[in-house]
Tab-separated table of C-alpha atoms and ligand atoms in Angstrom:
chain	number	residue	atom	x	y	z
A	1	MET	CA	47.044	28.837	228.979
A	2	ARG	CA	44.866	30.005	231.033
A	3	GLU	CA	44.711	33.174	230.056
A	4	ASP	CA	43.861	34.215	234.039
A	5	GLU	CA	46.626	33.476	234.836
A	6	ARG	CA	48.725	34.555	232.514
A	7	TYR	CA	47.288	38.384	233.009
A	8	SER	CA	46.963	37.339	237.037
A	9	ARG	CA	48.219	40.602	238.023
A	10	GLN	CA	47.899	42.913	235.889
A	11	ILE	CA	43.887	41.627	236.621
A	12	LEU	CA	44.560	42.365	240.388
A	13	PHE	CA	45.825	45.833	239.170
A	14	LYS	CA	42.613	47.785	240.388
A	15	GLU	CA	42.394	50.767	237.235
A	16	ILE	CA	42.016	47.471	234.887
A	17	GLY	CA	40.785	44.910	236.880
A	18	ALA	CA	39.270	41.988	235.069
A	19	GLU	CA	36.860	44.076	232.679
A	20	GLY	CA	40.121	46.151	232.434
A	21	GLN	CA	41.569	43.073	230.668
A	22	SER	CA	39.127	41.742	228.760
A	23	LYS	CA	39.015	45.148	227.104
A	24	LEU	CA	42.454	44.633	226.536
A	25	SER	CA	42.079	41.269	224.891
A	26	ASN	CA	40.068	43.560	221.870
A	27	GLY	CA	42.088	45.942	221.756
A	28	ARG	CA	44.065	46.224	217.764
A	29	VAL	CA	46.980	48.787	218.010
A	30	VAL	CA	49.385	49.397	214.994
A	31	ILE	CA	53.331	50.026	216.292
A	32	VAL	CA	54.641	52.228	213.018
A	33	GLY	CA	57.648	52.023	213.568
A	34	CYS	CA	59.429	48.221	215.322
A	35	GLY	CA	63.180	49.660	215.902
A	36	ALA	CA	63.468	50.673	219.775
A	37	THR	CA	60.775	52.660	220.744
A	38	GLY	CA	59.063	50.177	218.522
A	39	SER	CA	60.831	47.134	220.002
A	40	VAL	CA	59.910	47.668	224.231
A	41	LEU	CA	56.485	49.228	222.615
A	42	ALA	CA	54.832	45.900	221.204
A	43	SER	CA	56.878	43.992	224.196
A	44	LEU	CA	55.510	44.861	226.672
A	45	LEU	CA	51.528	46.162	225.087
A	46	ALA	CA	51.791	42.135	223.848
A	47	ARG	CA	53.265	40.943	227.380
A	48	SER	CA	50.081	42.502	228.921
A	49	GLY	CA	47.804	41.006	226.223
A	50	VAL	CA	46.663	43.269	223.292
A	51	GLY	CA	45.066	40.999	221.090
A	52	ILE	CA	45.905	41.950	217.735
A	53	ILE	CA	49.225	44.516	216.958
A	54	ARG	CA	50.282	45.490	213.126
A	55	ILE	CA	54.309	46.375	213.864
A	56	LEU	CA	54.823	47.797	210.325
A	57	ASP	CA	58.592	48.062	209.547
A	58	ARG	CA	60.003	48.811	206.643
A	59	ASP	CA	64.013	47.965	207.729
A	60	TYR	CA	66.036	44.364	208.542
A	61	VAL	CA	67.756	44.096	211.451
A	62	GLU	CA	71.751	44.739	211.655
A	63	PRO	CA	74.121	44.287	214.369
A	64	SER	CA	74.377	48.269	215.679
A	65	ASN	CA	70.791	47.930	216.217
A	66	LEU	CA	70.849	44.724	219.056
A	67	GLN	CA	73.208	47.938	221.817
A	68	ARG	CA	68.784	49.130	221.676
A	69	GLN	CA	66.405	47.112	219.884
A	70	SER	CA	64.555	44.182	222.869
A	71	LEU	CA	63.253	42.270	220.104
A	72	PHE	CA	65.978	40.925	217.856
A	73	ASP	CA	69.071	38.572	218.428
A	74	GLU	CA	72.402	37.620	217.035
A	75	ASN	CA	70.999	34.996	214.313
A	76	ASP	CA	67.894	38.021	212.900
A	77	ALA	CA	71.211	40.401	212.904
A	78	ARG	CA	73.630	37.307	210.682
A	79	GLU	CA	70.191	37.126	208.133
A	80	SER	CA	69.432	40.412	208.345
A	81	LEU	CA	65.616	40.116	208.758
A	82	PRO	CA	63.028	41.894	208.655
A	83	LYS	CA	62.307	44.044	211.669
A	84	ALA	CA	58.561	43.038	211.801
A	85	ILE	CA	59.068	39.617	209.832
A	86	ALA	CA	62.121	39.268	214.141
A	87	ALA	CA	59.618	40.970	216.338
A	88	ALA	CA	57.385	38.487	215.024
A	89	ARG	CA	58.237	35.742	215.727
A	90	GLN	CA	59.751	36.752	219.140
A	91	ILE	CA	56.725	37.936	220.120
A	92	ALA	CA	55.002	34.427	219.482
A	93	ARG	CA	57.662	32.752	221.849
A	94	PHE	CA	56.377	34.256	224.715
A	95	ASN	CA	52.720	34.809	224.645
A	96	SER	CA	51.129	33.193	221.774
A	97	GLN	CA	47.819	34.200	222.312
A	98	ILE	CA	47.324	36.976	221.051
A	99	VAL	CA	47.323	38.090	217.238
A	100	ILE	CA	50.851	40.189	215.519
A	101	GLU	CA	50.131	41.020	211.846
A	102	PRO	CA	54.066	42.869	210.758
A	103	HIS	CA	54.145	44.239	208.390
A	104	VAL	CA	56.798	45.440	205.640
A	105	ALA	CA	56.089	48.767	204.706
A	106	ASP	CA	57.043	52.051	203.832
A	107	LEU	CA	54.372	54.184	205.606
A	108	ILE	CA	52.790	56.001	202.256
A	109	PRO	CA	49.842	58.368	201.723
A	110	GLN	CA	49.035	55.127	199.427
A	111	ASN	CA	49.116	52.988	202.318
A	112	VAL	CA	48.091	54.393	204.666
A	113	ASP	CA	44.125	53.651	204.763
A	114	SER	CA	44.709	49.731	204.724
A	115	LEU	CA	47.689	50.148	207.218
A	116	LEU	CA	46.250	52.892	209.497
A	117	GLY	CA	42.195	51.504	209.440
A	118	SER	CA	40.648	48.930	211.317
A	119	THR	CA	42.627	50.221	214.465
A	120	ASP	CA	41.706	51.964	217.940
A	121	LEU	CA	45.175	53.913	218.147
A	122	ILE	CA	48.326	54.937	216.487
A	123	LEU	CA	51.813	54.576	218.397
A	124	ASP	CA	54.724	55.880	216.966
A	125	GLY	CA	58.044	53.857	216.761
A	126	THR	CA	59.843	55.956	213.548
A	127	ASP	CA	62.627	57.796	213.244
A	128	ASN	CA	61.480	60.582	210.805
A	129	PHE	CA	59.006	63.782	211.335
A	130	GLU	CA	58.001	63.053	207.634
A	131	THR	CA	56.262	60.211	208.751
A	132	ARG	CA	54.865	62.249	211.801
A	133	TYR	CA	53.169	64.030	210.117
A	134	LEU	CA	51.525	61.559	207.988
A	135	ILE	CA	50.303	59.866	211.524
A	136	ASN	CA	49.847	63.083	212.665
A	137	ASP	CA	47.225	63.780	209.758
A	138	TYR	CA	45.964	60.554	209.562
A	139	ALA	CA	44.923	60.148	213.210
A	140	LEU	CA	43.288	64.197	212.852
A	141	LYS	CA	41.292	62.871	209.610
A	142	ASN	CA	40.161	59.988	211.898
A	143	SER	CA	39.394	61.160	214.923
A	144	MET	CA	41.868	58.726	215.926
A	145	PRO	CA	44.420	59.042	218.921
A	146	TRP	CA	48.334	58.060	218.844
A	147	ILE	CA	51.275	58.185	220.483
A	148	TYR	CA	54.244	60.951	219.697
A	149	ALA	CA	57.231	59.392	220.834
A	150	ALA	CA	61.601	58.966	220.215
A	151	ALA	CA	64.459	59.188	221.738
A	152	VAL	CA	68.602	61.020	221.465
A	153	GLY	CA	71.172	60.619	223.179
A	154	SER	CA	69.681	60.523	226.808
A	155	TYR	CA	66.901	62.949	225.801
A	156	ALA	CA	63.193	61.179	225.329
A	157	VAL	CA	60.015	63.337	224.433
A	158	THR	CA	56.129	62.498	224.514
A	159	MET	CA	53.153	63.196	223.864
A	160	ASN	CA	49.611	61.961	223.552
A	161	VAL	CA	47.213	62.872	220.742
A	162	LEU	CA	43.403	62.808	221.803
A	163	PRO	CA	41.526	64.695	218.049
A	164	GLY	CA	39.334	66.634	219.649
A	165	GLU	CA	40.377	67.324	223.449
A	166	THR	CA	44.810	68.202	222.927
A	167	ALA	CA	46.363	69.270	220.584
A	168	CYS	CA	48.187	67.061	217.636
A	169	LEU	CA	51.856	67.036	216.608
A	170	ALA	CA	51.605	70.090	214.181
A	171	CYS	CA	50.451	72.389	216.648
A	172	ILE	CA	53.211	71.399	219.105
A	173	PHE	CA	55.628	71.469	216.474
A	174	PRO	CA	53.864	72.897	212.964
A	175	GLU	CA	57.306	73.019	211.514
A	176	SER	CA	59.528	69.586	211.057
A	177	PRO	CA	62.426	70.859	213.228
A	178	ARG	CA	65.320	70.326	210.076
A	179	GLY	CA	68.470	71.394	209.626
A	180	ALA	CA	70.176	70.968	213.589
A	181	VAL	CA	67.996	67.910	214.680
A	182	GLU	CA	69.805	65.094	216.338
A	183	THR	CA	69.627	61.589	215.631
A	184	CYS	CA	70.839	58.559	216.548
A	185	GLU	CA	73.211	57.856	213.830
A	186	THR	CA	74.897	61.486	215.035
A	187	ALA	CA	74.521	61.706	218.359
A	188	GLY	CA	73.900	58.483	219.739
A	189	ILE	CA	71.467	57.480	221.972
A	190	LEU	CA	71.108	55.306	225.064
A	191	ASN	CA	69.043	52.374	225.713
A	192	SER	CA	67.126	53.111	229.076
A	193	ALA	CA	65.346	56.517	227.272
A	194	VAL	CA	64.633	54.478	224.275
A	195	ASN	CA	63.088	52.294	227.197
A	196	LEU	CA	61.596	55.810	229.661
A	197	VAL	CA	59.666	56.709	226.931
A	198	ALA	CA	58.606	53.589	225.548
A	199	SER	CA	57.930	52.479	228.837
A	200	ILE	CA	55.588	55.821	229.309
A	201	ALA	CA	54.066	55.868	226.144
A	202	ALA	CA	52.577	52.074	226.241
A	203	THR	CA	51.411	52.948	229.740
A	204	GLU	CA	49.245	55.114	228.452
A	205	ALA	CA	48.463	53.065	225.559
A	206	LEU	CA	46.612	51.002	228.318
A	207	LYS	CA	44.903	53.915	229.624
A	208	VAL	CA	43.581	53.884	225.993
A	209	LEU	CA	42.514	50.536	225.849
A	210	VAL	CA	40.256	50.464	228.719
A	211	GLY	CA	38.994	53.568	228.323
A	212	ALA	CA	40.946	55.432	231.096
A	213	ARG	CA	41.392	58.834	228.637
A	214	SER	CA	40.571	60.785	232.110
A	215	LYS	CA	43.588	59.625	233.557
A	216	MET	CA	45.827	60.326	230.277
A	217	ARG	CA	48.460	62.829	230.156
A	218	ARG	CA	47.717	66.042	228.436
A	219	THR	CA	51.447	67.449	228.125
A	220	LEU	CA	54.599	67.122	226.552
A	221	LEU	CA	56.794	65.295	228.579
A	222	SER	CA	60.253	65.892	227.937
A	223	TRP	CA	63.267	63.982	229.869
A	224	ASP	CA	67.246	63.289	229.675
A	225	VAL	CA	68.286	60.342	232.057
A	226	TRP	CA	71.911	61.893	231.658
A	227	SER	CA	71.364	65.654	232.672
A	228	ASN	CA	67.798	63.833	234.829
A	229	GLU	CA	66.696	67.762	233.605
A	230	HIS	CA	62.879	66.999	232.581
A	231	ALA	CA	59.385	69.113	230.929
A	232	GLU	CA	56.469	69.569	230.342
A	233	VAL	CA	54.472	71.925	228.508
A	234	GLY	CA	50.541	72.413	228.293
A	235	ALA	CA	49.468	70.642	225.107
A	236	SER	CA	45.438	70.193	226.735
A	237	SER	CA	43.648	71.729	224.062
A	238	PRO	CA	44.511	72.855	219.649
A	239	ARG	CA	46.952	75.357	218.793
A	240	ALA	CA	44.365	78.356	217.999
A	241	GLY	CA	44.902	78.562	213.953
A	242	CYS	CA	47.090	75.661	213.904
A	243	ARG	CA	46.739	73.727	210.011
A	244	VAL	CA	46.172	69.922	210.883
A	245	CYS	CA	43.043	70.573	213.530
A	246	GLY	CA	41.410	73.853	213.006
A	247	GLU	CA	42.262	74.169	209.294
A	248	ARG	CA	42.051	70.841	207.817
A	249	ASP	CA	44.445	71.468	205.713
A	250	PHE	CA	46.376	66.852	205.530
A	251	VAL	CA	49.133	68.141	203.240
A	252	HIS	CA	51.292	64.210	204.396
A	253	LEU	CA	47.766	62.561	203.861
A	254	ALA	CA	48.071	64.366	200.289
A	255	GLY	CA	51.457	63.445	200.278
A	256	GLU	CA	52.195	66.658	197.856
A	257	GLY	CA	56.673	66.452	196.876
A	258	ARG	CA	57.105	63.718	199.038
A	259	PRO	CA	59.842	62.232	197.386
A	260	HIS	CA	60.523	58.573	195.703
A	261	ILE	CA	63.818	58.059	196.724
A	262	THR	CA	65.291	59.647	200.521
A	263	LEU	CA	68.286	59.428	202.838
A	264	CYS	CA	67.759	56.392	205.223
A	265	GLY	CA	70.013	56.454	207.904
A	266	ARG	CA	73.776	57.645	206.970
A	267	ASN	CA	75.295	56.734	204.236
A	268	SER	CA	72.442	54.884	202.146
A	269	VAL	CA	69.180	55.286	200.650
A	270	GLN	CA	66.413	54.271	199.735
A	271	ILE	CA	63.746	54.181	196.508
A	272	HIS	CA	60.372	53.116	196.413
A	273	GLU	CA	59.315	53.717	193.152
A	274	ARG	CA	58.758	51.248	192.121
A	275	GLU	CA	55.920	49.270	193.077
A	276	ARG	CA	55.959	45.590	191.124
A	277	PRO	CA	56.642	42.513	192.317
A	278	VAL	CA	60.314	41.294	191.876
A	279	ASP	CA	61.422	37.409	191.015
A	280	PHE	CA	64.486	37.080	193.612
A	281	ALA	CA	65.383	33.716	192.971
A	282	GLU	CA	65.859	35.292	189.342
A	283	ILE	CA	68.143	38.308	190.488
A	284	SER	CA	69.899	36.007	192.216
A	285	ALA	CA	70.986	34.669	189.048
A	286	ARG	CA	71.611	37.924	187.166
A	287	LEU	CA	73.681	38.964	189.722
A	288	GLN	CA	75.747	36.070	190.725
A	289	PRO	CA	78.949	36.671	188.680
A	290	LEU	CA	78.537	41.057	189.916
A	291	GLY	CA	78.959	40.622	193.125
A	292	SER	CA	78.075	38.310	196.372
A	293	VAL	CA	73.977	37.598	196.949
A	294	ARG	CA	72.358	35.926	199.199
A	295	HIS	CA	68.586	35.795	200.063
A	296	ASN	CA	65.971	34.761	201.788
A	297	ASP	CA	62.039	35.241	201.914
A	298	PHE	CA	62.171	38.324	202.808
A	299	VAL	CA	65.041	40.269	201.547
A	300	LEU	CA	67.840	39.684	199.122
A	301	LYS	CA	71.040	41.321	199.914
A	302	PHE	CA	73.426	42.293	197.172
A	303	TRP	CA	77.269	43.461	197.860
A	304	ARG	CA	79.978	44.846	194.949
A	305	GLU	CA	82.207	46.434	197.095
A	306	PRO	CA	81.437	49.505	198.322
A	307	TYR	CA	77.738	48.872	197.536
A	308	GLU	CA	75.261	47.235	199.870
A	309	MET	CA	71.482	46.338	198.473
A	310	THR	CA	69.057	44.728	200.441
A	311	LEU	CA	65.675	44.711	197.767
A	312	PHE	CA	62.166	43.936	199.390
A	313	PRO	CA	60.357	41.147	197.889
A	314	ASP	CA	57.965	44.516	196.904
A	315	GLY	CA	60.615	46.270	194.601
A	316	ARG	CA	61.849	48.808	197.673
A	317	ALA	CA	65.143	48.641	198.273
A	318	ILE	CA	68.046	50.301	200.625
A	319	ILE	CA	71.023	51.043	199.246
A	320	LYS	CA	74.050	51.184	200.889
A	321	GLY	CA	77.617	53.188	201.139
A	322	THR	CA	76.008	56.740	198.868
A	323	THR	CA	73.937	59.414	199.808
A	324	ASP	CA	74.185	60.079	196.788
A	325	THR	CA	70.709	59.730	195.184
A	326	ALA	CA	71.117	59.894	191.901
A	327	ILE	CA	74.985	56.684	192.599
A	328	ALA	CA	71.758	55.050	194.146
A	329	ARG	CA	68.805	55.537	190.833
A	330	SER	CA	71.647	54.055	188.501
A	331	LEU	CA	72.333	51.140	191.378
A	332	TYR	CA	68.742	50.495	191.229
A	333	ALA	CA	68.413	51.022	187.879
A	334	ARG	CA	71.911	48.795	186.785
A	335	TYR	CA	71.164	45.914	189.673
A	336	ILE	CA	67.151	45.113	189.406
A	337	GLY	CA	65.934	47.281	186.913
A	338	SER	CA	64.737	49.604	185.995
B	401	ZN	ZN1	47.153	71.135	215.807
């Protein structure tokens, strides 16, 4: 397929043009988290012709994702495919002329350089502040632009972070807004709120890649698609005394106090302390008498009432059926090994 034909309607848009399109084809972005927001970001940027799109995600597709996570289908959920792999397969069906780099991984301080490096822009498709602060530290330290985006219920919020120019995430939220924070697990989510915020963020991403920085929004924008309330808070310059922009104190990059076992959505625990490869065939044979087990190249699933364990090739596991980290650790040690 001829590239100029594929992108003709976008090239006609004067702010992009042939020159901008060529910049997009040389552009490299990384999308951290490929759930609802990440699906839309990846889909729009892939269709726009961004040359290299790296997709990071630690999770696998489940039926409850299909209401909003637009890159996935029922087959992906049946196979419990990792989201990064399912996304890469789907994108290849509509644009085989760009490079998609899927990584089934949890972004942590130890792998942040290899997973976020060699890109022009970082996009936020995560669902938690811990990872966002890690991205923020990395971006500020390396002077890389990144775009914060989040949605819950009918509410969506986004901000461009341009190091040295605008406020950063820690300027606006010095502390993680814990406690009363709603999540998709408690407040639900409208797919339209996700698509709105991801569309805005994807457009800002195009501006970064074609060099239209002066057109970028320098506010924290929030929008409630149900109440129709929307607001913008100024974020055009760093806050005096910001730990990250001002003191350049990158505590999240240093990984201080970061747990190896974390709660991961409702009624599930993630264990990522074991960083050595596991042999699915061997484990599968061992678990066969103990419950129901099934694996493909990407995940192994093991059911033993009331628990469901999903194991990835690097030894990381998500255990469903408990929020007790001690129980999760003991199940892991019993069935996978310690
Ligand atoms: Zn800051």
